[in-house]
C-alpha cells in the first residue's frame, strides 16, 4: 500500500534474482500495525510473517516478503528518536521465515504542539517538509486527522481547520511515517532489504538452510581492571532460522575488555 517495493525490489533482484509481485486488494492494516510506540521484536516479526503469508495466499506464490516499522524514543537514550524496522522473508515449502531488523538512528520521527497563531516553520524545516509529509490533528480530539500533507497551502488549511476544532485552539503536528511519504524511511528500508537478501544467501553451518546471521547481543564484556562483567556487548550471537544452531562471535570492533568507567564495581 505504501510503495515499499521501490526500496525492496532492487536488492532482491540483484542478490537473489527474484522479482517482487504485489498482491492486489490486500489491506495489511487489518493485520495490526506498529505506528507510534515501539513494539517488541517478536510481535513485529510475527506481524511481518502474517503479512507475507497473506500476500502469498492472494498471489498463490511460494515465497513472501513483508516489512513492519515502529518509531519512538531510543530505549537507552530517551531523548533520541529512532526507527526500528523489521523485514521477513517466508519460504512456504520449507516452512522457513527469515527475519532481519535495523535500528535507524536517522529518522525524522517527531511531533510538535502548535499554540494558537504559532508559526510551525522551524519544526517543518527540521522534519524535512515538504519532501517528508506531515499529519495534523486538533489537540485533544483523537480521531479527526489530516494525513499525508505535502503542500504548504494544504498544510495551512489543515492547521486552520484543526485549530477551529481543537479544545484550546492548539494543533498537534506529527511526521507521517508511511514509506511513500517519507524518503528517510524509504532509504532505511532499502538498507534493510539488502541486509535481508544477504542473510537469505548465508547458509547455516550446521544444516545448510538459508538465513544464517545475527540474532542477538550478549552483554558482559569484562572490565579491564577487575574483570567483572559490564553491560557492554561481549559476544554477538549468530543463529539459524531452521535448526536452532547458535554460535558466539567476538565483537566486530575487536574489543575484548571494557573501560573501567563502564564497570559497576570500579565505577558504581
Ligand atoms: Zn571493574
Ligand atoms: Zn541450521
PDB file of C-alpha atoms in Angstrom, residues 21-252:
ATOM      1  CA  UNK A  21       4.877  -9.275  -7.288  1.00  0.00           C
ATOM      2  CA  UNK A  22       2.409  -7.031  -5.466  1.00  0.00           C
ATOM      3  CA  UNK A  23      -0.801  -8.669  -4.229  1.00  0.00           C
ATOM      4  CA  UNK A  24      -3.882  -6.703  -5.212  1.00  0.00           C
ATOM      5  CA  UNK A  25      -6.607  -5.918  -2.662  1.00  0.00           C
ATOM      6  CA  UNK A  26      -4.508  -6.702   0.385  1.00  0.00           C
ATOM      7  CA  UNK A  27      -5.153  -4.317   3.253  1.00  0.00           C
ATOM      8  CA  UNK A  28      -2.428  -5.107   5.765  1.00  0.00           C
ATOM      9  CA  UNK A  29      -3.825  -2.644   8.315  1.00  0.00           C
ATOM     10  CA  UNK A  30      -6.195  -5.414   9.409  1.00  0.00           C
ATOM     11  CA  UNK A  31      -3.141  -7.450  10.486  1.00  0.00           C
ATOM     12  CA  UNK A  32      -2.106  -4.861  13.018  1.00  0.00           C
ATOM     13  CA  UNK A  33       0.353  -2.009  12.684  1.00  0.00           C
ATOM     14  CA  UNK A  34       3.063  -0.620  14.900  1.00  0.00           C
ATOM     15  CA  UNK A  35       2.760   3.099  14.356  1.00  0.00           C
ATOM     16  CA  UNK A  36       3.673   5.144  17.389  1.00  0.00           C
ATOM     17  CA  UNK A  37       5.007   3.126  20.270  1.00  0.00           C
ATOM     18  CA  UNK A  38       7.983   0.807  19.917  1.00  0.00           C
ATOM     19  CA  UNK A  39       6.840  -2.777  19.565  1.00  0.00           C
ATOM     20  CA  UNK A  40       8.547  -5.864  20.892  1.00  0.00           C
ATOM     21  CA  UNK A  41      10.593  -7.607  18.161  1.00  0.00           C
ATOM     22  CA  UNK A  42       8.733 -10.925  18.470  1.00  0.00           C
ATOM     23  CA  UNK A  43       5.411  -9.179  17.819  1.00  0.00           C
ATOM     24  CA  UNK A  44       6.778  -7.269  14.850  1.00  0.00           C
ATOM     25  CA  UNK A  45       8.363 -10.394  13.381  1.00  0.00           C
ATOM     26  CA  UNK A  46       5.134 -12.375  13.641  1.00  0.00           C
ATOM     27  CA  UNK A  47       3.128  -9.487  12.145  1.00  0.00           C
ATOM     28  CA  UNK A  48       5.594  -9.441   9.239  1.00  0.00           C
ATOM     29  CA  UNK A  49       5.170 -13.178   8.774  1.00  0.00           C
ATOM     30  CA  UNK A  50       1.357 -12.859   8.816  1.00  0.00           C
ATOM     31  CA  UNK A  51       1.534 -10.088   6.215  1.00  0.00           C
ATOM     32  CA  UNK A  52       3.862 -12.099   3.961  1.00  0.00           C
ATOM     33  CA  UNK A  53       1.628 -15.171   4.222  1.00  0.00           C
ATOM     34  CA  UNK A  54      -1.487 -13.085   3.438  1.00  0.00           C
ATOM     35  CA  UNK A  55       0.276 -11.899   0.265  1.00  0.00           C
ATOM     36  CA  UNK A  56       1.242 -15.479  -0.636  1.00  0.00           C
ATOM     37  CA  UNK A  57      -2.376 -16.609  -0.222  1.00  0.00           C
ATOM     38  CA  UNK A  58      -3.574 -13.921  -2.677  1.00  0.00           C
ATOM     39  CA  UNK A  59      -0.838 -14.347  -5.296  1.00  0.00           C
ATOM     40  CA  UNK A  60      -0.517 -18.128  -4.940  1.00  0.00           C
ATOM     41  CA  UNK A  61       3.273 -17.729  -4.859  1.00  0.00           C
ATOM     42  CA  UNK A  62       5.510 -19.973  -2.713  1.00  0.00           C
ATOM     43  CA  UNK A  63       7.669 -17.103  -1.378  1.00  0.00           C
ATOM     44  CA  UNK A  64       6.575 -13.993   0.517  1.00  0.00           C
ATOM     45  CA  UNK A  65       8.109 -10.767   1.806  1.00  0.00           C
ATOM     46  CA  UNK A  66       6.794  -8.105   4.181  1.00  0.00           C
ATOM     47  CA  UNK A  67       8.047  -5.360   6.454  1.00  0.00           C
ATOM     48  CA  UNK A  68       6.979  -3.542   9.595  1.00  0.00           C
ATOM     49  CA  UNK A  69       8.312  -0.490  11.374  1.00  0.00           C
ATOM     50  CA  UNK A  70       7.922   1.316  14.668  1.00  0.00           C
ATOM     51  CA  UNK A  71       9.173   4.675  15.903  1.00  0.00           C
ATOM     52  CA  UNK A  72       9.773   6.144  19.302  1.00  0.00           C
ATOM     53  CA  UNK A  73      12.376   7.174  21.839  1.00  0.00           C
ATOM     54  CA  UNK A  74      15.528   5.038  21.954  1.00  0.00           C
ATOM     55  CA  UNK A  75      15.187   2.554  24.868  1.00  0.00           C
ATOM     56  CA  UNK A  76      18.541   3.633  26.371  1.00  0.00           C
ATOM     57  CA  UNK A  77      18.648   7.270  25.156  1.00  0.00           C
ATOM     58  CA  UNK A  78      15.061   8.530  25.589  1.00  0.00           C
ATOM     59  CA  UNK A  79      15.750  11.987  24.145  1.00  0.00           C
ATOM     60  CA  UNK A  80      16.756  10.499  20.802  1.00  0.00           C
ATOM     61  CA  UNK A  81      14.085   9.267  18.391  1.00  0.00           C
ATOM     62  CA  UNK A  82      14.867   6.065  16.491  1.00  0.00           C
ATOM     63  CA  UNK A  83      13.136   3.854  13.982  1.00  0.00           C
ATOM     64  CA  UNK A  84      13.054   0.086  14.279  1.00  0.00           C
ATOM     65  CA  UNK A  85      12.384  -1.783  11.048  1.00  0.00           C
ATOM     66  CA  UNK A  86      11.743  -5.493  10.582  1.00  0.00           C
ATOM     67  CA  UNK A  87      11.579  -7.418   7.310  1.00  0.00           C
ATOM     68  CA  UNK A  88      10.589 -11.065   6.950  1.00  0.00           C
ATOM     69  CA  UNK A  89      11.016 -13.463   4.036  1.00  0.00           C
ATOM     70  CA  UNK A  90       8.849 -16.610   4.066  1.00  0.00           C
ATOM     71  CA  UNK A  91       9.514 -19.814   2.138  1.00  0.00           C
ATOM     72  CA  UNK A  92       6.222 -21.683   2.404  1.00  0.00           C
ATOM     73  CA  UNK A  93       7.508 -25.005   1.015  1.00  0.00           C
ATOM     74  CA  UNK A  94      10.362 -25.196   3.551  1.00  0.00           C
ATOM     75  CA  UNK A  95       8.315 -23.680   6.382  1.00  0.00           C
ATOM     76  CA  UNK A  96      11.051 -21.089   6.804  1.00  0.00           C
ATOM     77  CA  UNK A  97      10.676 -17.475   7.995  1.00  0.00           C
ATOM     78  CA  UNK A  98      13.856 -15.371   7.907  1.00  0.00           C
ATOM     79  CA  UNK A  99      13.733 -12.014   9.679  1.00  0.00           C
ATOM     80  CA  UNK A 100      16.237  -9.182   9.636  1.00  0.00           C
ATOM     81  CA  UNK A 101      15.990  -5.915  11.562  1.00  0.00           C
ATOM     82  CA  UNK A 102      17.506  -2.466  11.542  1.00  0.00           C
ATOM     83  CA  UNK A 103      17.754   0.194  14.229  1.00  0.00           C
ATOM     84  CA  UNK A 104      17.566   3.504  12.345  1.00  0.00           C
ATOM     85  CA  UNK A 105      19.334   6.418  14.035  1.00  0.00           C
ATOM     86  CA  UNK A 106      18.466   8.553  11.021  1.00  0.00           C
ATOM     87  CA  UNK A 107      14.755   9.262  11.275  1.00  0.00           C
ATOM     88  CA  UNK A 108      12.646  12.415  11.180  1.00  0.00           C
ATOM     89  CA  UNK A 109      10.125  10.960  13.674  1.00  0.00           C
ATOM     90  CA  UNK A 110       8.859  13.917  15.700  1.00  0.00           C
ATOM     91  CA  UNK A 111       5.784  15.798  16.851  1.00  0.00           C
ATOM     92  CA  UNK A 112       5.049  19.359  17.875  1.00  0.00           C
ATOM     93  CA  UNK A 113       2.227  21.070  19.733  1.00  0.00           C
ATOM     94  CA  UNK A 114       1.457  24.329  17.988  1.00  0.00           C
ATOM     95  CA  UNK A 115      -0.037  27.095  20.167  1.00  0.00           C
ATOM     96  CA  UNK A 116      -2.736  29.309  18.563  1.00  0.00           C
ATOM     97  CA  UNK A 117      -1.095  31.584  15.994  1.00  0.00           C
ATOM     98  CA  UNK A 118       2.359  29.963  16.379  1.00  0.00           C
ATOM     99  CA  UNK A 119       4.495  29.522  13.241  1.00  0.00           C
ATOM    100  CA  UNK A 120       5.450  25.877  12.513  1.00  0.00           C
ATOM    101  CA  UNK A 121       8.230  26.850  10.036  1.00  0.00           C
ATOM    102  CA  UNK A 122      11.206  25.811  12.217  1.00  0.00           C
ATOM    103  CA  UNK A 123       9.702  22.413  13.072  1.00  0.00           C
ATOM    104  CA  UNK A 124       8.690  21.818   9.429  1.00  0.00           C
ATOM    105  CA  UNK A 125      12.243  22.510   8.300  1.00  0.00           C
ATOM    106  CA  UNK A 126      13.673  20.151  10.909  1.00  0.00           C
ATOM    107  CA  UNK A 127      11.455  17.213   9.817  1.00  0.00           C
ATOM    108  CA  UNK A 128      12.197  17.703   6.110  1.00  0.00           C
ATOM    109  CA  UNK A 129       8.833  19.107   4.949  1.00  0.00           C
ATOM    110  CA  UNK A 130       7.727  19.131   2.120  1.00  0.00           C
ATOM    111  CA  UNK A 131       9.715  16.109   0.832  1.00  0.00           C
ATOM    112  CA  UNK A 132       8.532  14.415   4.042  1.00  0.00           C
ATOM    113  CA  UNK A 133       4.770  14.590   4.654  1.00  0.00           C
ATOM    114  CA  UNK A 134       3.175  15.568   7.964  1.00  0.00           C
ATOM    115  CA  UNK A 135      -0.033  14.834   9.882  1.00  0.00           C
ATOM    116  CA  UNK A 136      -2.223  17.499  11.502  1.00  0.00           C
ATOM    117  CA  UNK A 137      -4.831  16.952  14.210  1.00  0.00           C
ATOM    118  CA  UNK A 138      -6.821  19.146  16.580  1.00  0.00           C
ATOM    119  CA  UNK A 139      -5.371  18.971  20.099  1.00  0.00           C
ATOM    120  CA  UNK A 140      -7.429  16.735  22.394  1.00  0.00           C
ATOM    121  CA  UNK A 141      -9.551  15.246  19.622  1.00  0.00           C
ATOM    122  CA  UNK A 142      -8.435  11.679  18.923  1.00  0.00           C
ATOM    123  CA  UNK A 143      -9.940  10.551  15.666  1.00  0.00           C
ATOM    124  CA  UNK A 144     -10.068  13.609  13.385  1.00  0.00           C
ATOM    125  CA  UNK A 145      -6.883  13.928  11.378  1.00  0.00           C
ATOM    126  CA  UNK A 146      -5.438  15.246   8.113  1.00  0.00           C
ATOM    127  CA  UNK A 147      -2.722  12.866   6.853  1.00  0.00           C
ATOM    128  CA  UNK A 148      -0.105  12.885   4.124  1.00  0.00           C
ATOM    129  CA  UNK A 149       0.190  16.678   3.819  1.00  0.00           C
ATOM    130  CA  UNK A 150       2.929  17.635   1.320  1.00  0.00           C
ATOM    131  CA  UNK A 151       1.995  21.152   0.222  1.00  0.00           C
ATOM    132  CA  UNK A 152       2.156  24.367   2.225  1.00  0.00           C
ATOM    133  CA  UNK A 153      -1.334  25.614   1.225  1.00  0.00           C
ATOM    134  CA  UNK A 154      -2.782  22.189   2.133  1.00  0.00           C
ATOM    135  CA  UNK A 155      -0.975  22.310   5.470  1.00  0.00           C
ATOM    136  CA  UNK A 156      -2.070  25.871   6.244  1.00  0.00           C
ATOM    137  CA  UNK A 157      -5.715  24.945   5.585  1.00  0.00           C
ATOM    138  CA  UNK A 158      -5.387  21.824   7.763  1.00  0.00           C
ATOM    139  CA  UNK A 159      -3.861  23.835  10.638  1.00  0.00           C
ATOM    140  CA  UNK A 160      -6.747  26.358  10.432  1.00  0.00           C
ATOM    141  CA  UNK A 161      -9.300  23.533  10.396  1.00  0.00           C
ATOM    142  CA  UNK A 162      -7.607  21.762  13.333  1.00  0.00           C
ATOM    143  CA  UNK A 163      -7.347  24.972  15.390  1.00  0.00           C
ATOM    144  CA  UNK A 164     -11.085  25.565  14.912  1.00  0.00           C
ATOM    145  CA  UNK A 165     -11.884  22.016  16.099  1.00  0.00           C
ATOM    146  CA  UNK A 166      -9.384  21.828  18.956  1.00  0.00           C
ATOM    147  CA  UNK A 167     -10.164  22.049  22.696  1.00  0.00           C
ATOM    148  CA  UNK A 168      -7.890  25.035  23.225  1.00  0.00           C
ATOM    149  CA  UNK A 169      -7.020  26.295  19.731  1.00  0.00           C
ATOM    150  CA  UNK A 170      -3.725  24.412  19.682  1.00  0.00           C
ATOM    151  CA  UNK A 171      -2.820  21.916  16.954  1.00  0.00           C
ATOM    152  CA  UNK A 172      -0.761  18.719  17.025  1.00  0.00           C
ATOM    153  CA  UNK A 173       1.712  18.249  14.151  1.00  0.00           C
ATOM    154  CA  UNK A 174       3.307  14.843  13.559  1.00  0.00           C
ATOM    155  CA  UNK A 175       5.619  13.355  10.960  1.00  0.00           C
ATOM    156  CA  UNK A 176       3.893  10.949   8.561  1.00  0.00           C
ATOM    157  CA  UNK A 177       5.979   7.773   8.734  1.00  0.00           C
ATOM    158  CA  UNK A 178       4.338   5.913   5.830  1.00  0.00           C
ATOM    159  CA  UNK A 179       7.142   4.872   3.477  1.00  0.00           C
ATOM    160  CA  UNK A 180       5.838   6.529   0.284  1.00  0.00           C
ATOM    161  CA  UNK A 181       5.657   9.882   2.115  1.00  0.00           C
ATOM    162  CA  UNK A 182       8.966   9.599   3.957  1.00  0.00           C
ATOM    163  CA  UNK A 183      12.182   9.328   1.866  1.00  0.00           C
ATOM    164  CA  UNK A 184      14.327   8.857   5.000  1.00  0.00           C
ATOM    165  CA  UNK A 185      12.307   5.791   5.926  1.00  0.00           C
ATOM    166  CA  UNK A 186      12.413   4.552   2.332  1.00  0.00           C
ATOM    167  CA  UNK A 187      16.242   4.703   2.463  1.00  0.00           C
ATOM    168  CA  UNK A 188      16.225   2.647   5.691  1.00  0.00           C
ATOM    169  CA  UNK A 189      14.025   0.036   4.029  1.00  0.00           C
ATOM    170  CA  UNK A 190      16.465  -0.194   1.118  1.00  0.00           C
ATOM    171  CA  UNK A 191      19.358  -0.833   3.529  1.00  0.00           C
ATOM    172  CA  UNK A 192      17.321  -3.430   5.399  1.00  0.00           C
ATOM    173  CA  UNK A 193      16.288  -5.185   2.169  1.00  0.00           C
ATOM    174  CA  UNK A 194      19.968  -5.554   1.169  1.00  0.00           C
ATOM    175  CA  UNK A 195      20.737  -6.877   4.648  1.00  0.00           C
ATOM    176  CA  UNK A 196      17.892  -9.429   4.486  1.00  0.00           C
ATOM    177  CA  UNK A 197      18.825 -10.555   0.957  1.00  0.00           C
ATOM    178  CA  UNK A 198      22.416 -11.084   2.160  1.00  0.00           C
ATOM    179  CA  UNK A 199      21.142 -13.115   5.099  1.00  0.00           C
ATOM    180  CA  UNK A 200      18.987 -15.320   2.858  1.00  0.00           C
ATOM    181  CA  UNK A 201      22.170 -16.102   0.893  1.00  0.00           C
ATOM    182  CA  UNK A 202      24.041 -17.112   4.075  1.00  0.00           C
ATOM    183  CA  UNK A 203      23.736 -20.796   4.900  1.00  0.00           C
ATOM    184  CA  UNK A 204      23.660 -22.348   8.350  1.00  0.00           C
ATOM    185  CA  UNK A 205      27.000 -24.103   9.066  1.00  0.00           C
ATOM    186  CA  UNK A 206      25.111 -26.992  10.725  1.00  0.00           C
ATOM    187  CA  UNK A 207      22.113 -27.706   8.438  1.00  0.00           C
ATOM    188  CA  UNK A 208      22.789 -25.535   5.308  1.00  0.00           C
ATOM    189  CA  UNK A 209      19.385 -23.840   5.496  1.00  0.00           C
ATOM    190  CA  UNK A 210      19.346 -20.246   4.227  1.00  0.00           C
ATOM    191  CA  UNK A 211      19.044 -17.391   6.728  1.00  0.00           C
ATOM    192  CA  UNK A 212      22.120 -17.650   8.950  1.00  0.00           C
ATOM    193  CA  UNK A 213      23.061 -14.441  10.753  1.00  0.00           C
ATOM    194  CA  UNK A 214      22.991 -12.115  13.755  1.00  0.00           C
ATOM    195  CA  UNK A 215      20.280 -12.852  16.324  1.00  0.00           C
ATOM    196  CA  UNK A 216      21.181 -11.031  19.499  1.00  0.00           C
ATOM    197  CA  UNK A 217      23.975  -9.465  21.515  1.00  0.00           C
ATOM    198  CA  UNK A 218      25.280 -10.957  24.737  1.00  0.00           C
ATOM    199  CA  UNK A 219      26.411  -8.446  27.349  1.00  0.00           C
ATOM    200  CA  UNK A 220      29.146  -8.996  29.941  1.00  0.00           C
ATOM    201  CA  UNK A 221      32.334  -7.606  28.355  1.00  0.00           C
ATOM    202  CA  UNK A 222      34.819  -7.922  31.277  1.00  0.00           C
ATOM    203  CA  UNK A 223      36.210  -4.813  32.970  1.00  0.00           C
ATOM    204  CA  UNK A 224      39.860  -4.097  32.101  1.00  0.00           C
ATOM    205  CA  UNK A 225      40.768  -3.538  35.775  1.00  0.00           C
ATOM    206  CA  UNK A 226      38.802  -6.099  37.768  1.00  0.00           C
ATOM    207  CA  UNK A 227      37.363  -8.499  35.173  1.00  0.00           C
ATOM    208  CA  UNK A 228      33.773  -8.097  36.369  1.00  0.00           C
ATOM    209  CA  UNK A 229      31.088  -8.342  33.655  1.00  0.00           C
ATOM    210  CA  UNK A 230      29.849  -4.943  32.356  1.00  0.00           C
ATOM    211  CA  UNK A 231      26.627  -4.153  30.427  1.00  0.00           C
ATOM    212  CA  UNK A 232      28.692  -3.799  27.214  1.00  0.00           C
ATOM    213  CA  UNK A 233      28.385  -6.420  24.486  1.00  0.00           C
ATOM    214  CA  UNK A 234      30.783  -9.362  24.904  1.00  0.00           C
ATOM    215  CA  UNK A 235      29.620 -11.572  22.042  1.00  0.00           C
ATOM    216  CA  UNK A 236      27.342 -11.445  19.031  1.00  0.00           C
ATOM    217  CA  UNK A 237      25.005 -14.414  18.876  1.00  0.00           C
ATOM    218  CA  UNK A 238      24.502 -15.750  15.359  1.00  0.00           C
ATOM    219  CA  UNK A 239      21.869 -18.342  14.585  1.00  0.00           C
ATOM    220  CA  UNK A 240      19.850 -20.381  12.125  1.00  0.00           C
ATOM    221  CA  UNK A 241      16.150 -19.809  11.416  1.00  0.00           C
ATOM    222  CA  UNK A 242      15.612 -23.524  10.678  1.00  0.00           C
ATOM    223  CA  UNK A 243      17.514 -25.736  13.150  1.00  0.00           C
ATOM    224  CA  UNK A 244      18.234 -23.676  16.262  1.00  0.00           C
ATOM    225  CA  UNK A 245      22.029 -23.854  15.804  1.00  0.00           C
ATOM    226  CA  UNK A 246      23.811 -20.924  17.527  1.00  0.00           C
ATOM    227  CA  UNK A 247      27.364 -19.565  17.535  1.00  0.00           C
ATOM    228  CA  UNK A 248      29.118 -16.914  19.642  1.00  0.00           C
ATOM    229  CA  UNK A 249      31.169 -14.419  17.634  1.00  0.00           C
ATOM    230  CA  UNK A 250      33.630 -11.906  19.071  1.00  0.00           C
ATOM    231  CA  UNK A 251      32.791  -8.213  18.750  1.00  0.00           C
ATOM    232  CA  UNK A 252      33.391  -6.826  15.277  1.00  0.00           C
TER     233      UNK A 252
END
